[in-house]
PDB file of C-alpha atoms in Angstrom:
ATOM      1  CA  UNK A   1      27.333 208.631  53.518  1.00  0.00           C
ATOM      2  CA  UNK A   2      26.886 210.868  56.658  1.00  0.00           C
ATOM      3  CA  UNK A   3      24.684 214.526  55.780  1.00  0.00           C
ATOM      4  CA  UNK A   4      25.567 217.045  58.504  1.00  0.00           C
ATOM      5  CA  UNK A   5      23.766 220.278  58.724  1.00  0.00           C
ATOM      6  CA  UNK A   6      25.074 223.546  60.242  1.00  0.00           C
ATOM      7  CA  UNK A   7      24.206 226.651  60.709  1.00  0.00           C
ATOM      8  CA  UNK A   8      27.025 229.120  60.084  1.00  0.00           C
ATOM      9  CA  UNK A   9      26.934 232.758  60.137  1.00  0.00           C
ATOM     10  CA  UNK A  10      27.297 235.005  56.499  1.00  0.00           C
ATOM     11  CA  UNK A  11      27.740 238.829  56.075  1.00  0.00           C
ATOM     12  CA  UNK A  12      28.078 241.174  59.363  1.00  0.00           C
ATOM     13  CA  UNK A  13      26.594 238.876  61.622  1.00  0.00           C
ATOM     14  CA  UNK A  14      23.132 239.968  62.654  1.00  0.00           C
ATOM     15  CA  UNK A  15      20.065 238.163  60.718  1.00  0.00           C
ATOM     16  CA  UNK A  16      21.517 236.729  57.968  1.00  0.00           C
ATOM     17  CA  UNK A  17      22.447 233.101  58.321  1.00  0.00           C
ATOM     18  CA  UNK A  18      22.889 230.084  56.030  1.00  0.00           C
ATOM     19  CA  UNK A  19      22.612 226.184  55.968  1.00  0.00           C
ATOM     20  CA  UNK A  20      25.196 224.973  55.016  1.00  0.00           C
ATOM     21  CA  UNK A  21      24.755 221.170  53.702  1.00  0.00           C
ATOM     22  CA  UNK A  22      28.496 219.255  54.629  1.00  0.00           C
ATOM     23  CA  UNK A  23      28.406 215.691  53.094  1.00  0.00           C
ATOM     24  CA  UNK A  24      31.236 213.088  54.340  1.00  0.00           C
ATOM     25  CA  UNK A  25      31.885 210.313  53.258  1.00  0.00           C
ATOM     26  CA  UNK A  26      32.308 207.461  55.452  1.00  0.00           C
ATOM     27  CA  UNK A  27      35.130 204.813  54.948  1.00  0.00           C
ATOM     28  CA  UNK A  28      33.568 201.511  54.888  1.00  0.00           C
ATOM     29  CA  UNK A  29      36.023 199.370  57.076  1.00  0.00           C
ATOM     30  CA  UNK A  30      36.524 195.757  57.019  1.00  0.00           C
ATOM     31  CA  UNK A  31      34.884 193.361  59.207  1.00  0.00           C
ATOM     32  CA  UNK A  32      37.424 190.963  59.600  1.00  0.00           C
ATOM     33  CA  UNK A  33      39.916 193.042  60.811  1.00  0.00           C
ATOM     34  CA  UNK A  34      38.000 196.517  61.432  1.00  0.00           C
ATOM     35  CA  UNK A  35      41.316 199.221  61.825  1.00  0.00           C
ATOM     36  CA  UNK A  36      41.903 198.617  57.833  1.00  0.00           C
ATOM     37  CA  UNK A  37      39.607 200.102  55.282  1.00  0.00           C
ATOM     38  CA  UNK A  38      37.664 197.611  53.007  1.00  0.00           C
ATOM     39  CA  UNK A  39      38.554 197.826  49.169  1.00  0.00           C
ATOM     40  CA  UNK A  40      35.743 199.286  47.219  1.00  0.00           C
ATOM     41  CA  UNK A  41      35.492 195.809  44.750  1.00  0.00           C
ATOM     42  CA  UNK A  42      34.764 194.083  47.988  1.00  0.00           C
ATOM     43  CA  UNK A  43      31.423 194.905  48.495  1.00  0.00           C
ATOM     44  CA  UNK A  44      29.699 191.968  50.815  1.00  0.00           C
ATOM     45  CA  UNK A  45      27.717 190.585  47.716  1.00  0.00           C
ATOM     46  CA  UNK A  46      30.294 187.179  47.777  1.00  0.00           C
ATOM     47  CA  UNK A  47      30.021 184.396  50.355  1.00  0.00           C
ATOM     48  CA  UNK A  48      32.131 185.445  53.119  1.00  0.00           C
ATOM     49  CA  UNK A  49      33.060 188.368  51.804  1.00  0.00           C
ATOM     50  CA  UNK A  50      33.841 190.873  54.926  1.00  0.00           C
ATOM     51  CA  UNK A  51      36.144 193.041  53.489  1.00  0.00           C
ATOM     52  CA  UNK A  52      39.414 190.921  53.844  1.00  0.00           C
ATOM     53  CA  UNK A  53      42.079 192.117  51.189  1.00  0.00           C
ATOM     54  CA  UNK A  54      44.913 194.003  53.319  1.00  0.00           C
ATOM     55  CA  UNK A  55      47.503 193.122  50.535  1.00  0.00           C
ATOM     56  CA  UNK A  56      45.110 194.369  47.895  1.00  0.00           C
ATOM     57  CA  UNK A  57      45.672 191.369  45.494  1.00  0.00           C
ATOM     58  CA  UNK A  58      42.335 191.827  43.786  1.00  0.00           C
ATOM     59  CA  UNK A  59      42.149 194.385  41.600  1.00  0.00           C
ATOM     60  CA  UNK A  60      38.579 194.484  40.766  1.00  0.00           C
ATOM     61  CA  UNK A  61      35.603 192.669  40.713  1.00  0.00           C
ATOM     62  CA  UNK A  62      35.804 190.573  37.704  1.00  0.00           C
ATOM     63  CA  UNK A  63      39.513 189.206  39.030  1.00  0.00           C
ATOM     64  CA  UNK A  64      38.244 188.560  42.515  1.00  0.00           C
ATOM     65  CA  UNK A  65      35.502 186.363  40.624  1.00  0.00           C
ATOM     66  CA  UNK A  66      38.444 184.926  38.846  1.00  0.00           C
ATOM     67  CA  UNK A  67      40.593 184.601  41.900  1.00  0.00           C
ATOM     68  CA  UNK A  68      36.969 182.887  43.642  1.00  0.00           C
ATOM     69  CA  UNK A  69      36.610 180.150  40.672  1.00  0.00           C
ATOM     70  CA  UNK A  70      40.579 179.290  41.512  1.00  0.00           C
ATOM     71  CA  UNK A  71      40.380 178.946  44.576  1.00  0.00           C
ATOM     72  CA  UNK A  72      37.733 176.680  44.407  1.00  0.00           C
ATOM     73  CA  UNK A  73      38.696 174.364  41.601  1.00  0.00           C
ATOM     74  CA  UNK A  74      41.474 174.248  44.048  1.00  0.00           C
ATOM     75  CA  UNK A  75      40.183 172.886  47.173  1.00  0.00           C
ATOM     76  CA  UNK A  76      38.067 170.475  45.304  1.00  0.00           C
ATOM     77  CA  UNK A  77      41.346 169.027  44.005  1.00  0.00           C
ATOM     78  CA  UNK A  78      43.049 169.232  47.870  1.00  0.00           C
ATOM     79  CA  UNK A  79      40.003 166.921  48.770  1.00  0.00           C
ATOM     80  CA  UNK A  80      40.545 164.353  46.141  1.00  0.00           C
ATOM     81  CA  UNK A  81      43.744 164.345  46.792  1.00  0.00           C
ATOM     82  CA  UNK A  82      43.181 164.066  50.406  1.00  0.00           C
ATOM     83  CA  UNK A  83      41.363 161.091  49.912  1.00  0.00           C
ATOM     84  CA  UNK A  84      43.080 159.185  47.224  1.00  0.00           C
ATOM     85  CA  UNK A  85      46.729 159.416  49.114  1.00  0.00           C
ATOM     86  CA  UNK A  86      45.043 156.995  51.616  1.00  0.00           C
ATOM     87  CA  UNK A  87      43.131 154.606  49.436  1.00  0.00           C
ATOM     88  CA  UNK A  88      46.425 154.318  46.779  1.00  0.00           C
ATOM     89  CA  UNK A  89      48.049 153.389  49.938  1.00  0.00           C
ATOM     90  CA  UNK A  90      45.615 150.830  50.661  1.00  0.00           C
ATOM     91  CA  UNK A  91      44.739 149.204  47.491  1.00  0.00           C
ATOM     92  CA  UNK A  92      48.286 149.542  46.297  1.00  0.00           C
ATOM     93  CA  UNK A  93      49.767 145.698  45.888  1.00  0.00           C
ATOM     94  CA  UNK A  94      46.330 145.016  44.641  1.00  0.00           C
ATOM     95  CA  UNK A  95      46.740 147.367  42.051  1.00  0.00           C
ATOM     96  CA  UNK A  96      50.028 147.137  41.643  1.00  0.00           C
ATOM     97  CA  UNK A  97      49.616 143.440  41.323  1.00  0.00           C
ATOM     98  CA  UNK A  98      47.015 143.699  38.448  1.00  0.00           C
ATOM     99  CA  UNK A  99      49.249 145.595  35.916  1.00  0.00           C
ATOM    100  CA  UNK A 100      51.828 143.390  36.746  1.00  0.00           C
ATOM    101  CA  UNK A 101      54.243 146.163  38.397  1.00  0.00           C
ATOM    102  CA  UNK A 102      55.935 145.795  41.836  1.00  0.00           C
ATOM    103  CA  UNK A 103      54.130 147.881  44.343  1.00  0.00           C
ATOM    104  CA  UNK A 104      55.801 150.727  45.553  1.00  0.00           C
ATOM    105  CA  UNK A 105      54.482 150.500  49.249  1.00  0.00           C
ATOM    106  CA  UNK A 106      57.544 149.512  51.498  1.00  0.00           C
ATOM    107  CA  UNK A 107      58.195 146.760  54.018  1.00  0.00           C
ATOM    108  CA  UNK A 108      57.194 149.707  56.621  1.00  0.00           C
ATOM    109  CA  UNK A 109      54.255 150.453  54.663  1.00  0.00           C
ATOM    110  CA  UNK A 110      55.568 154.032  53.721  1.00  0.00           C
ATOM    111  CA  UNK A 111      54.757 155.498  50.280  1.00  0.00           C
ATOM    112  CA  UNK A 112      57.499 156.812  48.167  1.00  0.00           C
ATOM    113  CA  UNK A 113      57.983 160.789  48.525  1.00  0.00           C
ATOM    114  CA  UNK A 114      60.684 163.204  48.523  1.00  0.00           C
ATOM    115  CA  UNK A 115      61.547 162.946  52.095  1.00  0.00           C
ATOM    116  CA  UNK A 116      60.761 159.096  52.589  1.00  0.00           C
ATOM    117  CA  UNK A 117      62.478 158.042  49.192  1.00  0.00           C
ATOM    118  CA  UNK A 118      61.668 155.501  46.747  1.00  0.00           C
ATOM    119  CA  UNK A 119      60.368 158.136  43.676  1.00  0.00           C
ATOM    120  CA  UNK A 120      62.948 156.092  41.701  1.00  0.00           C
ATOM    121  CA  UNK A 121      60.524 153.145  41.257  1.00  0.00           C
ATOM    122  CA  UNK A 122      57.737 155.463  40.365  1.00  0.00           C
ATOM    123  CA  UNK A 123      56.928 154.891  36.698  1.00  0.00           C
ATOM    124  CA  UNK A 124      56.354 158.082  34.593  1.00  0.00           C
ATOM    125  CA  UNK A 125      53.155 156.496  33.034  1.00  0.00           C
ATOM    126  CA  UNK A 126      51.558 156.481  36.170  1.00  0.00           C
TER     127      UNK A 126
END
């Protein structure tokens, strides 16, 4: 908040004069991209909070906790993911070999996806 003071005349003009107290309010503007004006639940308590919400998804503070929890639950489950693609590749005829199932690993050593083939092997207990 910005307090201004002025002086403005009152009356007829000669000795009488007044202060007038103006008080603005300042826009608090984002950090992270500083022409757009922060939203008032972001306040800079959060980690890496610096005011970044220009399509206003959170709609107050306890949903941009929420919105925080599910974001990281998520990238905790990118990671594992991240590393188990890898290691199923890996250990997959060993695996595959224990339970008795054909491995679904390729002659090119190419894992079955959408765009490589081979889901049709995939069983649905797995």
């Amino acid at each position: 908040i910005v307090v201004a003071f002025s002086t403005k005349s009152v009356g007829n003009g000669r000795d009488s004069s007044r202060t007038e107290l103006n008080v603005m309010k300042t826009r608090t503007m984002s950090k992270a991209i500083p022409f757009l004006e922060a939203p008032k639940y972001l306040d800079g308590t959060l980690a890496g909070d610096m005011g970044f919400d220009p399509l206003k998804l959170g709609k107050n503070v306890e949903y941009v906790y929420q919105m925080r929890e599910a974001e990281i639950k998520h990238g905790r489950l990118a990671m594992l993911a991240a590393a188990g693609w890898p290691l199923s590749e890996l250990f997959d005829a060993k695996i595959a070999s224990y339970f008795d199932v054909e491995p679904l690993v390729d002659g090119s050593d190419r894992v079955p996806s959408v765009l490589n083939g081979g889901m049709d092997k995939v069983l649905p207990e797995w």
